[in-house]
XYZ file of C-alpha atoms in Angstrom:
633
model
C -40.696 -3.265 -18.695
C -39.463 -0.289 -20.887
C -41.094 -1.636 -23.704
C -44.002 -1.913 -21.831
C -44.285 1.446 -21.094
C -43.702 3.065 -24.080
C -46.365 0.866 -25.641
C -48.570 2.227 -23.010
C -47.568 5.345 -23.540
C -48.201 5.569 -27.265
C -52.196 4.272 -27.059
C -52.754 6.603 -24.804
C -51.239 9.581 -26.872
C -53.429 7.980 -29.763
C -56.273 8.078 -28.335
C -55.983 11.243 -27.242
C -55.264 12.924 -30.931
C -58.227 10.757 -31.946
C -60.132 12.463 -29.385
C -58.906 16.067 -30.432
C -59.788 15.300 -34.133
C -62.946 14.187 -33.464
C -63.774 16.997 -31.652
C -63.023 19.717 -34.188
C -64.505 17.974 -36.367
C -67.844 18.434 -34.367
C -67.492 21.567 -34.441
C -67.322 22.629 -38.503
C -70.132 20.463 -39.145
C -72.893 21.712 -37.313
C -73.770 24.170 -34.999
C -77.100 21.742 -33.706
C -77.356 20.708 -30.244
C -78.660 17.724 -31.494
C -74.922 16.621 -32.763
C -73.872 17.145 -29.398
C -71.690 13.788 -27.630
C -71.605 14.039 -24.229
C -67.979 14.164 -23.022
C -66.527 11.102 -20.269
C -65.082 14.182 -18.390
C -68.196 16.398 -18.406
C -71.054 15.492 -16.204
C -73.899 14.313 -18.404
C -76.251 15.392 -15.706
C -75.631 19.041 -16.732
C -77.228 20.519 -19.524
C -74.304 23.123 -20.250
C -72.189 19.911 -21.297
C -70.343 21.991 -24.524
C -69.486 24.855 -26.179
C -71.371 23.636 -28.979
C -74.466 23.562 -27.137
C -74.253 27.054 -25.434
C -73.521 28.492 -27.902
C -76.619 27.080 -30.363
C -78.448 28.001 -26.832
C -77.237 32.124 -26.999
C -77.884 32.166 -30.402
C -81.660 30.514 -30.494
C -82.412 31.878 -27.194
C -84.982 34.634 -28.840
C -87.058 31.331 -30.431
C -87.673 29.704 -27.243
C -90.727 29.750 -25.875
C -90.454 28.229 -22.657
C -88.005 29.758 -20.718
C -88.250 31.522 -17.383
C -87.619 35.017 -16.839
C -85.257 36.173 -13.806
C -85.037 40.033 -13.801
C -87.123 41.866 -16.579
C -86.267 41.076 -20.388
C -84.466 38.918 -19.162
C -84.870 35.139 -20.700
C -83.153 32.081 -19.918
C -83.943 28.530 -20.660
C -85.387 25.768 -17.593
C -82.851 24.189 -15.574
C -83.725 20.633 -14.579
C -83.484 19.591 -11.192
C -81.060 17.012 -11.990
C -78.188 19.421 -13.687
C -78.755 21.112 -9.762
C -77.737 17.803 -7.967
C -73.972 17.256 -7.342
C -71.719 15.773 -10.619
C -68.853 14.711 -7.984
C -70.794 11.331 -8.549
C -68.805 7.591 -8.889
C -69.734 6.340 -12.391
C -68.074 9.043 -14.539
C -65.133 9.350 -12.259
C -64.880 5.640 -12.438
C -66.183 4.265 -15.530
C -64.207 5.953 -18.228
C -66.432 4.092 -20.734
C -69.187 6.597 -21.849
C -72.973 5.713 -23.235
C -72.214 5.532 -26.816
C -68.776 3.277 -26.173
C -70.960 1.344 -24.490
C -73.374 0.747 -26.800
C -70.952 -0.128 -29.260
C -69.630 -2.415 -27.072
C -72.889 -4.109 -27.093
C -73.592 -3.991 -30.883
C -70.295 -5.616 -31.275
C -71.813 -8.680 -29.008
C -74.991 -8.705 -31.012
C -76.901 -6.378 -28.601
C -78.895 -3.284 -29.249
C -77.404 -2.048 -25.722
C -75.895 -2.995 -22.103
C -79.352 -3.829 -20.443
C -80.004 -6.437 -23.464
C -76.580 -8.557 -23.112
C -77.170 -8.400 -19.307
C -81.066 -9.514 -19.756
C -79.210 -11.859 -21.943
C -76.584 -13.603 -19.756
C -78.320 -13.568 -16.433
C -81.076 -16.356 -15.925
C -84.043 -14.965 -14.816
C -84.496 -17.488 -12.107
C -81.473 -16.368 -10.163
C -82.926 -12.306 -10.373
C -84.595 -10.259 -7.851
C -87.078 -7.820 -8.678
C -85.093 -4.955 -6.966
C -82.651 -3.624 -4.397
C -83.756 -0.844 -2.497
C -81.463 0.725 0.243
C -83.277 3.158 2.074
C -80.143 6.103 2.732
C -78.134 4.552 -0.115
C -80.122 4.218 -3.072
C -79.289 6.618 -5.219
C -75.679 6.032 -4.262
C -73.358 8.580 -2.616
C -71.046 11.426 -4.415
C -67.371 11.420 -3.514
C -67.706 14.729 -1.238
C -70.884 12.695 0.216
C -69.010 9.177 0.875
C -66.029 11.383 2.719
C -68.433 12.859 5.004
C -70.200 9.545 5.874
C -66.808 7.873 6.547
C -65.774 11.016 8.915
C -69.471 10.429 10.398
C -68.228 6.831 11.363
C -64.711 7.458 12.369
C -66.340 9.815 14.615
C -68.384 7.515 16.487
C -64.931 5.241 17.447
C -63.210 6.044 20.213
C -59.693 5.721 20.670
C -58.116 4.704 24.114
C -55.202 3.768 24.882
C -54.718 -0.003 24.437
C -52.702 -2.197 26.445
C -54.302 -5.166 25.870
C -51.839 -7.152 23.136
C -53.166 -10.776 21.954
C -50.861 -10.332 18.578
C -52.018 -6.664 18.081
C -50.251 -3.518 19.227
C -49.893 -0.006 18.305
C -47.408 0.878 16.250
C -45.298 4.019 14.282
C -45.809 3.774 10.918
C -43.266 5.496 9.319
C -44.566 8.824 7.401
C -42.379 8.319 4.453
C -43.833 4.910 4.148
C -47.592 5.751 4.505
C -47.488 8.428 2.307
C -45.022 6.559 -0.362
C -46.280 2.768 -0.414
C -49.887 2.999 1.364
C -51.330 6.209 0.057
C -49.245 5.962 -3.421
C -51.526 4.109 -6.228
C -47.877 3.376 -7.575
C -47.643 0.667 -4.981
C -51.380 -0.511 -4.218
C -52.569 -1.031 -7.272
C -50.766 -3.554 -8.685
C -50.573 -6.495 -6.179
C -49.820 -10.180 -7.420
C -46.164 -10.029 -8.776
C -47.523 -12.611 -11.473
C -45.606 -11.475 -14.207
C -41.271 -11.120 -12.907
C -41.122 -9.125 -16.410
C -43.511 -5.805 -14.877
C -42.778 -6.356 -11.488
C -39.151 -6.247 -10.526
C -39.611 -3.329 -7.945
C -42.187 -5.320 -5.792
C -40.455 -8.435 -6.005
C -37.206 -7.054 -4.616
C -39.416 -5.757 -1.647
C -41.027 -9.310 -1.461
C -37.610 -10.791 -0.954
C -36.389 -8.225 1.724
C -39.910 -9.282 3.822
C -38.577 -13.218 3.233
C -35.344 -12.060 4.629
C -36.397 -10.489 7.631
C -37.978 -13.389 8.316
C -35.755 -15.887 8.098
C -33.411 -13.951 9.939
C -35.759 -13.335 12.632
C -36.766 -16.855 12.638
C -33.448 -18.769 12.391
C -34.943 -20.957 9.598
C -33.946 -20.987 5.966
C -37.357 -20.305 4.131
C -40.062 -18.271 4.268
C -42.948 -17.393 2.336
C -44.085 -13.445 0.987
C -46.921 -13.176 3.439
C -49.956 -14.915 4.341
C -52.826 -13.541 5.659
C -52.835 -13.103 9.527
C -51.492 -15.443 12.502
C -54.331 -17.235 13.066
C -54.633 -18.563 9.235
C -50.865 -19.473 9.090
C -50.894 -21.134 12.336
C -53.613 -23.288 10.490
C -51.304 -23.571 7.362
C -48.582 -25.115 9.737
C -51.195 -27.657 10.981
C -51.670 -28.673 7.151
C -48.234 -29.153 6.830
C -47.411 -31.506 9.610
C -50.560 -33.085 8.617
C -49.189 -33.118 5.089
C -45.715 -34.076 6.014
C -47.077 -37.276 7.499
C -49.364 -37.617 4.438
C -52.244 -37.895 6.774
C -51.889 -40.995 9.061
C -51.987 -38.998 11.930
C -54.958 -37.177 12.714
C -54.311 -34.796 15.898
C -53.084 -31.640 16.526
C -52.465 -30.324 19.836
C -52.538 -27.053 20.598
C -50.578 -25.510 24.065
C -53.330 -23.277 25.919
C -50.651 -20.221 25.826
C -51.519 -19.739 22.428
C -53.607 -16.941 21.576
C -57.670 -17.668 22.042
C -58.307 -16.116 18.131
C -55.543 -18.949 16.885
C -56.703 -21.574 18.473
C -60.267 -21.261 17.252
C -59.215 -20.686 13.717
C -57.106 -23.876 14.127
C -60.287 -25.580 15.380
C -62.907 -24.394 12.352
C -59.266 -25.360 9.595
C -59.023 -28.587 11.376
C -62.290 -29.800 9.853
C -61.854 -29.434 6.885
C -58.381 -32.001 6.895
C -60.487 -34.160 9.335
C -58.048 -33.745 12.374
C -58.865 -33.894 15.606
C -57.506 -31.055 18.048
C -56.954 -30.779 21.429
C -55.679 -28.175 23.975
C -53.703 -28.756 26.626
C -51.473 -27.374 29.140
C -48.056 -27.476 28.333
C -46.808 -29.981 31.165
C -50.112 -32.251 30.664
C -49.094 -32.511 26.444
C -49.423 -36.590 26.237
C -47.599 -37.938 22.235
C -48.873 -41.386 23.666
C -51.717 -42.366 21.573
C -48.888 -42.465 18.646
C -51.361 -40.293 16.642
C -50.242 -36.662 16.724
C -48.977 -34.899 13.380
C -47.842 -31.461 15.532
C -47.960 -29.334 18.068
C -48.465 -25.808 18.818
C -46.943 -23.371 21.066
C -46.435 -19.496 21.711
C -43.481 -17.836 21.996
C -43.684 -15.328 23.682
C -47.188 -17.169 25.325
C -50.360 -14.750 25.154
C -50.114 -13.917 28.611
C -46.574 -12.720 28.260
C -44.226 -15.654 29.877
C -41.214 -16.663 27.825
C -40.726 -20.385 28.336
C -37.525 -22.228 26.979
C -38.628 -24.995 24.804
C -35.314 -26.512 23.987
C -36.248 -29.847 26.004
C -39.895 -29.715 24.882
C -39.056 -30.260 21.182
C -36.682 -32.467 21.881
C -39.070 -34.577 23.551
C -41.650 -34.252 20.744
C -38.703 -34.770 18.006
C -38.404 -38.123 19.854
C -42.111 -39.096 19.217
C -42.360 -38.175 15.697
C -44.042 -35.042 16.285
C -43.665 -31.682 14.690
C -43.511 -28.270 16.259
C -45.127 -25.308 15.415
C -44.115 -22.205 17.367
C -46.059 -18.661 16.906
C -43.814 -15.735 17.596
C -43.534 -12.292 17.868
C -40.890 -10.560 15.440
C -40.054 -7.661 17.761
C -39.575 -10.295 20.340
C -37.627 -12.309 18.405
C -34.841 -8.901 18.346
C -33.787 -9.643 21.887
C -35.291 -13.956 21.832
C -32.888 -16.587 21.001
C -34.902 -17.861 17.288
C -37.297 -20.610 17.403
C -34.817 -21.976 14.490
C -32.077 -22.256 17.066
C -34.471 -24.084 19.746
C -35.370 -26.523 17.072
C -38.748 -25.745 15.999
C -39.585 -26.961 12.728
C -42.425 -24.095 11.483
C -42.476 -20.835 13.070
C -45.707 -18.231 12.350
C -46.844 -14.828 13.441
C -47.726 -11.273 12.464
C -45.808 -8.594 10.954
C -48.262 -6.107 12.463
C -46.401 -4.415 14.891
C -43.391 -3.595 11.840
C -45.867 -0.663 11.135
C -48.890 -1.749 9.748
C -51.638 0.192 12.217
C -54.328 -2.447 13.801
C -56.793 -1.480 12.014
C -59.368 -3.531 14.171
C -57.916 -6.975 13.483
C -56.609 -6.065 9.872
C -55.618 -7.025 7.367
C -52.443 -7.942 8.090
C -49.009 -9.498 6.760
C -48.463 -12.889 8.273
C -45.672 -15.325 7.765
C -44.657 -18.680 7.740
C -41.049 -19.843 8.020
C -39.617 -23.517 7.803
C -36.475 -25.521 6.697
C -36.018 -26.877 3.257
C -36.685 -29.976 3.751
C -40.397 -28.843 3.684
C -40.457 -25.946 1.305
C -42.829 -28.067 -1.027
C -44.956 -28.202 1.285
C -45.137 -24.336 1.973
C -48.337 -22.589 1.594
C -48.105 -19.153 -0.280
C -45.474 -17.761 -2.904
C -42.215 -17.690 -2.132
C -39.943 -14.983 -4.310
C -36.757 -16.530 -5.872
C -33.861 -15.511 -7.368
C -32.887 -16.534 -10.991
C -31.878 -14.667 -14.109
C -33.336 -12.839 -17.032
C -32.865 -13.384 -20.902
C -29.828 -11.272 -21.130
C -28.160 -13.462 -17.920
C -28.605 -10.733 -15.440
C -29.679 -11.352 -11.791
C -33.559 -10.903 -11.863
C -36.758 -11.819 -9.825
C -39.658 -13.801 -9.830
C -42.577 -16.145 -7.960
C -40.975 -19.645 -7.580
C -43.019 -22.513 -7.148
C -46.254 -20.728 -7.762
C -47.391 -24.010 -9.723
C -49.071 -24.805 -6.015
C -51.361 -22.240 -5.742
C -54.856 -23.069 -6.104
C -55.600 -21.421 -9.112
C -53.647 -23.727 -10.778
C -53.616 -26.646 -8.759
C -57.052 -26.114 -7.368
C -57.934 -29.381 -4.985
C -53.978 -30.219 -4.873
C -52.811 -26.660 -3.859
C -50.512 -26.376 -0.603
C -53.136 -23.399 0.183
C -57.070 -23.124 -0.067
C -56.849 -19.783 1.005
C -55.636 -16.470 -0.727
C -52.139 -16.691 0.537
C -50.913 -12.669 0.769
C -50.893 -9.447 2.032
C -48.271 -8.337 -0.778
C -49.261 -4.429 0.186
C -48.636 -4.963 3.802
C -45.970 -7.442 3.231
C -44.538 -4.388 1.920
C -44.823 -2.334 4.340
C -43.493 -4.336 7.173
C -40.572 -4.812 5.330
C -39.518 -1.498 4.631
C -40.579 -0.791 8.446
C -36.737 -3.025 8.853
C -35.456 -1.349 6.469
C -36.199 2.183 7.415
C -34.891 1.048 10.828
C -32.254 -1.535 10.403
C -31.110 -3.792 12.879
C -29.901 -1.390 15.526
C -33.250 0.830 15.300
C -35.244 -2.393 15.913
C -33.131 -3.344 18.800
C -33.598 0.181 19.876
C -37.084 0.317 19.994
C -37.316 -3.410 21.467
C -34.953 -2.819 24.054
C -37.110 0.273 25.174
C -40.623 -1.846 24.767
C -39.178 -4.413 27.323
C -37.339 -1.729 29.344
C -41.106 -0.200 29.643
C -42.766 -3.538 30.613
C -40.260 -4.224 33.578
C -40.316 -0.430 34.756
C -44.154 -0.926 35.063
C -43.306 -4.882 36.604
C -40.888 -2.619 39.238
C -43.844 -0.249 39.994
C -46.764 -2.449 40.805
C -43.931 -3.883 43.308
C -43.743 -0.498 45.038
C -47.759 -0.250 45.227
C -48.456 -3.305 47.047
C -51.504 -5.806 46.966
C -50.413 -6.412 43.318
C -48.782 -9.486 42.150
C -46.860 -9.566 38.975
C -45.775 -12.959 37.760
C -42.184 -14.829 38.350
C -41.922 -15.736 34.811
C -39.784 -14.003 32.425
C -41.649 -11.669 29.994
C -40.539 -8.878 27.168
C -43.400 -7.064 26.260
C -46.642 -8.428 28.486
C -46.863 -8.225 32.451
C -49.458 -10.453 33.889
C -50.521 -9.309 37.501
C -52.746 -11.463 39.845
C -55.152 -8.948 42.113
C -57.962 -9.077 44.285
C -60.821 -7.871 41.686
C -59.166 -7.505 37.949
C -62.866 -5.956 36.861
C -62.876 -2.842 39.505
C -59.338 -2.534 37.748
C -59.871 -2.803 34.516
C -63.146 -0.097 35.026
C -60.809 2.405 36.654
C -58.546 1.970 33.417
C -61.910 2.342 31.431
C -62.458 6.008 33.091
C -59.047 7.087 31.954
C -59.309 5.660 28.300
C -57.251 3.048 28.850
C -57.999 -0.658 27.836
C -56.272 -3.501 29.761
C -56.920 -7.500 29.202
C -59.256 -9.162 31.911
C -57.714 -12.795 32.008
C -60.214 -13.758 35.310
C -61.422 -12.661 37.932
C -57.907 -11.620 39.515
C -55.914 -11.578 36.317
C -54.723 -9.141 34.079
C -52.392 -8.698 31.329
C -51.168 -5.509 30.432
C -48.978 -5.302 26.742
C -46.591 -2.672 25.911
C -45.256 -1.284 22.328
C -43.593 1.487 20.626
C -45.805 3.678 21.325
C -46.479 3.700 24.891
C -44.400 6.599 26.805
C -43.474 7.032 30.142
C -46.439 9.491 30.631
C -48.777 6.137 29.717
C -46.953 4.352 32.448
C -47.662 6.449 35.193
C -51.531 6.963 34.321
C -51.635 2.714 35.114
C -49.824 3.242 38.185
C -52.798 5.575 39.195
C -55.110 3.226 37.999
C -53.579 -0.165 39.613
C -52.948 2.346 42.944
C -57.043 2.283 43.123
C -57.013 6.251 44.148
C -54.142 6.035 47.047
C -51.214 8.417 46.258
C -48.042 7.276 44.224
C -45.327 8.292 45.467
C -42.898 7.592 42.418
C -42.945 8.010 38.922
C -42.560 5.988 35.828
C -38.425 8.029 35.200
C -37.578 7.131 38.974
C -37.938 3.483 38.538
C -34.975 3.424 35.322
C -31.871 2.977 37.495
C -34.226 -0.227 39.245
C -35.344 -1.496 36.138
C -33.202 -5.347 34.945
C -33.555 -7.282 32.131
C -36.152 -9.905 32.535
C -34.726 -11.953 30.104
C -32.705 -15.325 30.922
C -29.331 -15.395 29.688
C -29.498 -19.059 27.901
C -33.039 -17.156 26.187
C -31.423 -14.451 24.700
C -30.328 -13.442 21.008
C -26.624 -13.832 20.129
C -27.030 -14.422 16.445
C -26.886 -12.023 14.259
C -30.023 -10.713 12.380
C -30.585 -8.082 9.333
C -26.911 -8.367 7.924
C -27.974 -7.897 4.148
C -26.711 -4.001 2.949
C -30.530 -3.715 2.288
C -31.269 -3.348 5.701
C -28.245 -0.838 6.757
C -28.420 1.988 4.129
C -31.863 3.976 4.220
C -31.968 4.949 7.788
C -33.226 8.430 6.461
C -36.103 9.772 4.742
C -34.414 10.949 1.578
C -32.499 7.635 1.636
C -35.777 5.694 1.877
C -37.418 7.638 -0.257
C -35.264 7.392 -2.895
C -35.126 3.486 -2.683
C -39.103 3.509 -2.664
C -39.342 5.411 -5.719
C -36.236 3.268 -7.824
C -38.369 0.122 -6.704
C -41.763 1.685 -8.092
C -40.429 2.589 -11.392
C -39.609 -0.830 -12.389
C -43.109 -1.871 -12.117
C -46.274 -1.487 -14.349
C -49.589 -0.116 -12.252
C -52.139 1.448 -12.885
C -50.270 5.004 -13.019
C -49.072 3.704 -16.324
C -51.916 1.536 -17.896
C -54.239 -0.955 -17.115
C -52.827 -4.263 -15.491
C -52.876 -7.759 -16.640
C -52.734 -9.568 -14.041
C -52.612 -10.180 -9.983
C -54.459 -6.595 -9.398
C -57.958 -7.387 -9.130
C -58.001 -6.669 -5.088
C -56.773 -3.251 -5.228
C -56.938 -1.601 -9.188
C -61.309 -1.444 -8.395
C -60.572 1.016 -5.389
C -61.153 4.497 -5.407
C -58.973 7.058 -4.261
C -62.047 8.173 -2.364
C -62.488 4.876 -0.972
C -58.886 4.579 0.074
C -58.235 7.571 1.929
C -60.609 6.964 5.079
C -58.050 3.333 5.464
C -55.256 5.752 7.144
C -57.538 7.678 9.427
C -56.503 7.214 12.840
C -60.158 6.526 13.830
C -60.034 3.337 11.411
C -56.406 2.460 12.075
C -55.586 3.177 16.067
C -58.623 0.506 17.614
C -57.559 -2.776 18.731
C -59.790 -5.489 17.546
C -60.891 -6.856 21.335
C -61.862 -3.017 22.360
C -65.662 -3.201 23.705
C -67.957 -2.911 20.866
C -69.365 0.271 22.107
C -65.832 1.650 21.080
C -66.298 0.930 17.699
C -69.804 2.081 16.822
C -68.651 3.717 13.446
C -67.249 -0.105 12.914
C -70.091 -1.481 13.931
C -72.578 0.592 11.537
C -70.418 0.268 8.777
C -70.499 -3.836 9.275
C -74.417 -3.822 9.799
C -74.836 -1.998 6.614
C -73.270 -4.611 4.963
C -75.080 -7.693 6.718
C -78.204 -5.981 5.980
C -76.960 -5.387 2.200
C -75.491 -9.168 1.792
């Protein structure tokens, strides 16, 4: 890695004494603006690009004959109306290559310039004669591109959501945002191809694969995949897989999530199973055909079910379970290990990655190793280096499709490494006593609101044990969820006379007694959300709830502050190679190609804070910025 750098290090120095020779150089030969070489860091659309050339200019100025006069005596030369426009513009920000590299680039091909190689290399039968976008044509500045994107954030609107599905609002740490998200020294390099130049995010890699499997109460997990939905349709492939196809169904428990269920539909076609949904007490293993199962744990409309008998009974028929979770559930939940499932999937969202309308997100997949073969993604490994020192890297990458292409465990891109990140150092920042913290108070808030709609009346709230998701029955859920509408508040229409409403670390009590307005349907309450503590019980069975330990690694129990943390960040970063130090040879191509311009409007709450069910007309600036690009592609 050293050696890396300081090889880095020294072609850039070069280059830049080749640079400062060159340019003195230009300036004891000849005084002619015609000698002039536009500079990569001047704009080329202005005509006062040198010294050189001004000073030629001051010094010719009484030979011109064309200039205009401002004042009397006075003469200047023309300005063109292109050195008037803004030079804040993309390319020479961007591409650090200027005209004259680049046509040496070309002669070294065996082309007189760029537009010959390309007229070259691209059939003509595959070329249009022209793209013309009507606001975008002439492509935005930086200053210009800001503005649009506050233009669109403006048009979202941000209520307060309630309505859950696998997404919920959530504190992202400041000293993370600002020291993995925002920080180029983290983002741009992504893939941690090469162990050699990427210690620092390997090591952060391995914390997210122990947080899961602690979590989980299974011994392996992968570095991320990409959301819930996709790795609930990974698991599917692996019980497929595991009985090397000769069984051909998949069923699916209807308290799953809607958005995983049909992305387990549209996967299943491609492996040629068949999938069904069911309810959980009408699930049939008769037909002798079914590879796995499905289930949710919490279920999407909030009930926690113990499934100890219900694997059992499908371990006894040769079936597989799959069980979707919730890792801030899973704080206070006995593990899906412990009940005996056999993959376990979900979202690290809600470890302080925003929602960002639906993502992208840091998913994962945990199993036993018996199966890890059969794991889709990477999965970070210990081992040693050259000098037999403890030291990271990918193991079993071999599977991915790039190298295994129609044999790969995965046809999908198989990470969020950024986010991945992220969620990780979320547990770290918190350890296992913040998490409990904040879980404890998440379900505390979901009973005291369970306690409340008691007190109103003509409300009822379901008999099931829940932790983070109340689901009331009432006599119109619509005229409900329009009153919630009025106060910026979304809620989850189930049916006609159901609704789910889904805390998380952000709600406050102040949020709580805004519903109990709403759900009161204008009659006075007589209570408030802080009354109802003292009434307020855990609505979690005994035989349900976590005794295992979780988080136990001295990772997770030494950067509880700032400084701490963002110390730890900054010893990770400096073991790896981005682009802060050079160019990067591999596993960077999703994030190196982004501006800094580009990146900032990602944080902005009006990007990050919407939940990806909100009503469209919510999310117009979303909804502009995707038609642009319909239209474009």
């Amino acid at each position: 890695m050293e050696r890396a750098r300081k090889v880095a290090n020294r072609a850039i120095l070069k280059r830049l004494v080749n640079e400062s020779k060159q340019s003195r150089n230009g300036e004891m030969s000849s005084r002619s603006p015609v000698s002039y070489t536009p500079s990569r860091y001047v704009s080329s659309l202005s005509p006062f690009g040198s010294k050189n050339h001004s000073r030629s200019d001051s010094l010719g100025a009484k030979n011109v004959s064309n200039n205009v006069g401002f004042g009397v005596g006075s003469q200047i030369r023309s300005i063109s109306v292109e050195a008037l426009k803004s030079s804040d513009t993309f390319p020479r920000r961007h591409n650090s290559a200027t005209p004259e590299e680049q046509t040496n680039m070309a002669e070294s091909c065996g082309f007189d310039s760029l537009d010959a190689l390309i007229d070259a290399t691209v059939p003509k039968a595959i070329r249009i004669d022209s793209m013309k976008f009507p606001k975008f044509d002439g492509g935005l500045t930086e200053s210009q591109m800001i503005e649009h994107m506050k233009d669109l954030e403006s048009k979202n609107k941000i209520f307060k959501s309630f309505i859950g599905m696998g997404y919920y609002n959530t504190h992202v740490p400041p000293v993370i945002l600002r020291n993995i998200m925002e920080n180029p020294a983290w983002y741009t390099q992504y893939t941690p191809y090469q162990a050699e130049i990427s210690q620092g995010r390997l090591e952060s890699l391995l914390n997210f694969q122990t947080m899961i499997t602690d979590l989980t109460g299974l011994p392996m997990s992968n570095a991320s995949l990409l959301d819930e939905g996709t790795a609930a349709a990974e698991a599917m492939a692996m019980c497929n897989n595991i009985v090397k196809g000769k069984k051909k169904t998949f069923i699916i428990a209807n308290n799953c999530h809607p958005q995983t269920i049909d992305i387990c539909k549209t996967r299943a076609d491609g492996f040629d199973l068949k999938v069904i949904t069911a309810d959980l007490k009408d699930i049939d293993y008769s037909s002798g055909d079914v590879c796995g199962v499905l289930v949710q744990y919490p279920g999407t409309e909030g009930e926690i079910l113990d499934y100890g008998e219900f694997v059992k009974n499908a371990h006894a028929q040769g079936v597989k379970v799959v069980m979707a979770t919730d890792l801030l559930a899973l704080i206070m939940l006995k593990p899906p290990g412990e009940l005996g499932a056999d993959i376990v999937v979900g979202s690290a969202q809600r470890f302080g990655v925003p929602m960002g309308y639906g993502g992208p997100h840091a998913a994962f997949l945990a199993t036993s190793q018996e199966y890890k073969r059969m794991m889709p993604g990477r999965i970070i490994g210990v081992s040693v280096d050259s000098s037999g020192k403890p030291a990271l890297r990918m193991a079993m990458q071999t599977r991915e499709q790039h190298i295994r292409r129609d044999k790969a465990t995965s046809n999908i891109c198989t990470a969020q490494a950024l986010l991945a990140n992220m969620a990780a150092m979320y547990a770290v920042y918190h350890g296992p006593e913040g998490l409990k913290t904040i879980a404890q108070r998440v379900h505390g808030l979901a009973g005291a609101f369970a306690v409340g709609l008691k007190k109103l009346g003509n409300i009822e709230v379901q008999g099931l044990p829940f932790f983070d998701t109340v689901k009331v029955t009432c006599a119109d859920a619509h005229a409900i969820a329009d009153a919630a509408y009025k106060s910026e508040i979304n809620l989850r229409v189930v049916d006609a006379k159901t609704i789910t409403v889904s805390f998380d670390e952000t709600t406050t009590l102040d949020d709580l007694d805004k519903l109990f307005k709403v759900f009161a349907g204008g009659k006075p309450v007589s209570f408030t959300a802080a009354s109802l503590a003292p009434e307020v019980e855990n609505a979690i069975p005994s035989g349900l709830l976590r005794q295992s330990s979780y988080l136990t690694h001295q990772i997770f129990n030494m950067y509880h502050t700032e400084h701490e943390l963002l110390r730890y960040l900054h010893k990770l970063q400096s073991k790896d190679l981005s682009l802060c130090h050079s160019m990067i040879p591999l596993g960077s191509c999703t994030m190196k190609l982004n501006a800094t311009t580009e990146m900032m409007p990602v944080t902005w709450p009006g990007f990050t804070d919407i939940h990806p069910f909100a009503p469209s007309e919510q999310a117009q600036g979303y909804q502009q910025r995707v038609n642009f690009k319909s239209s474009v592609y």
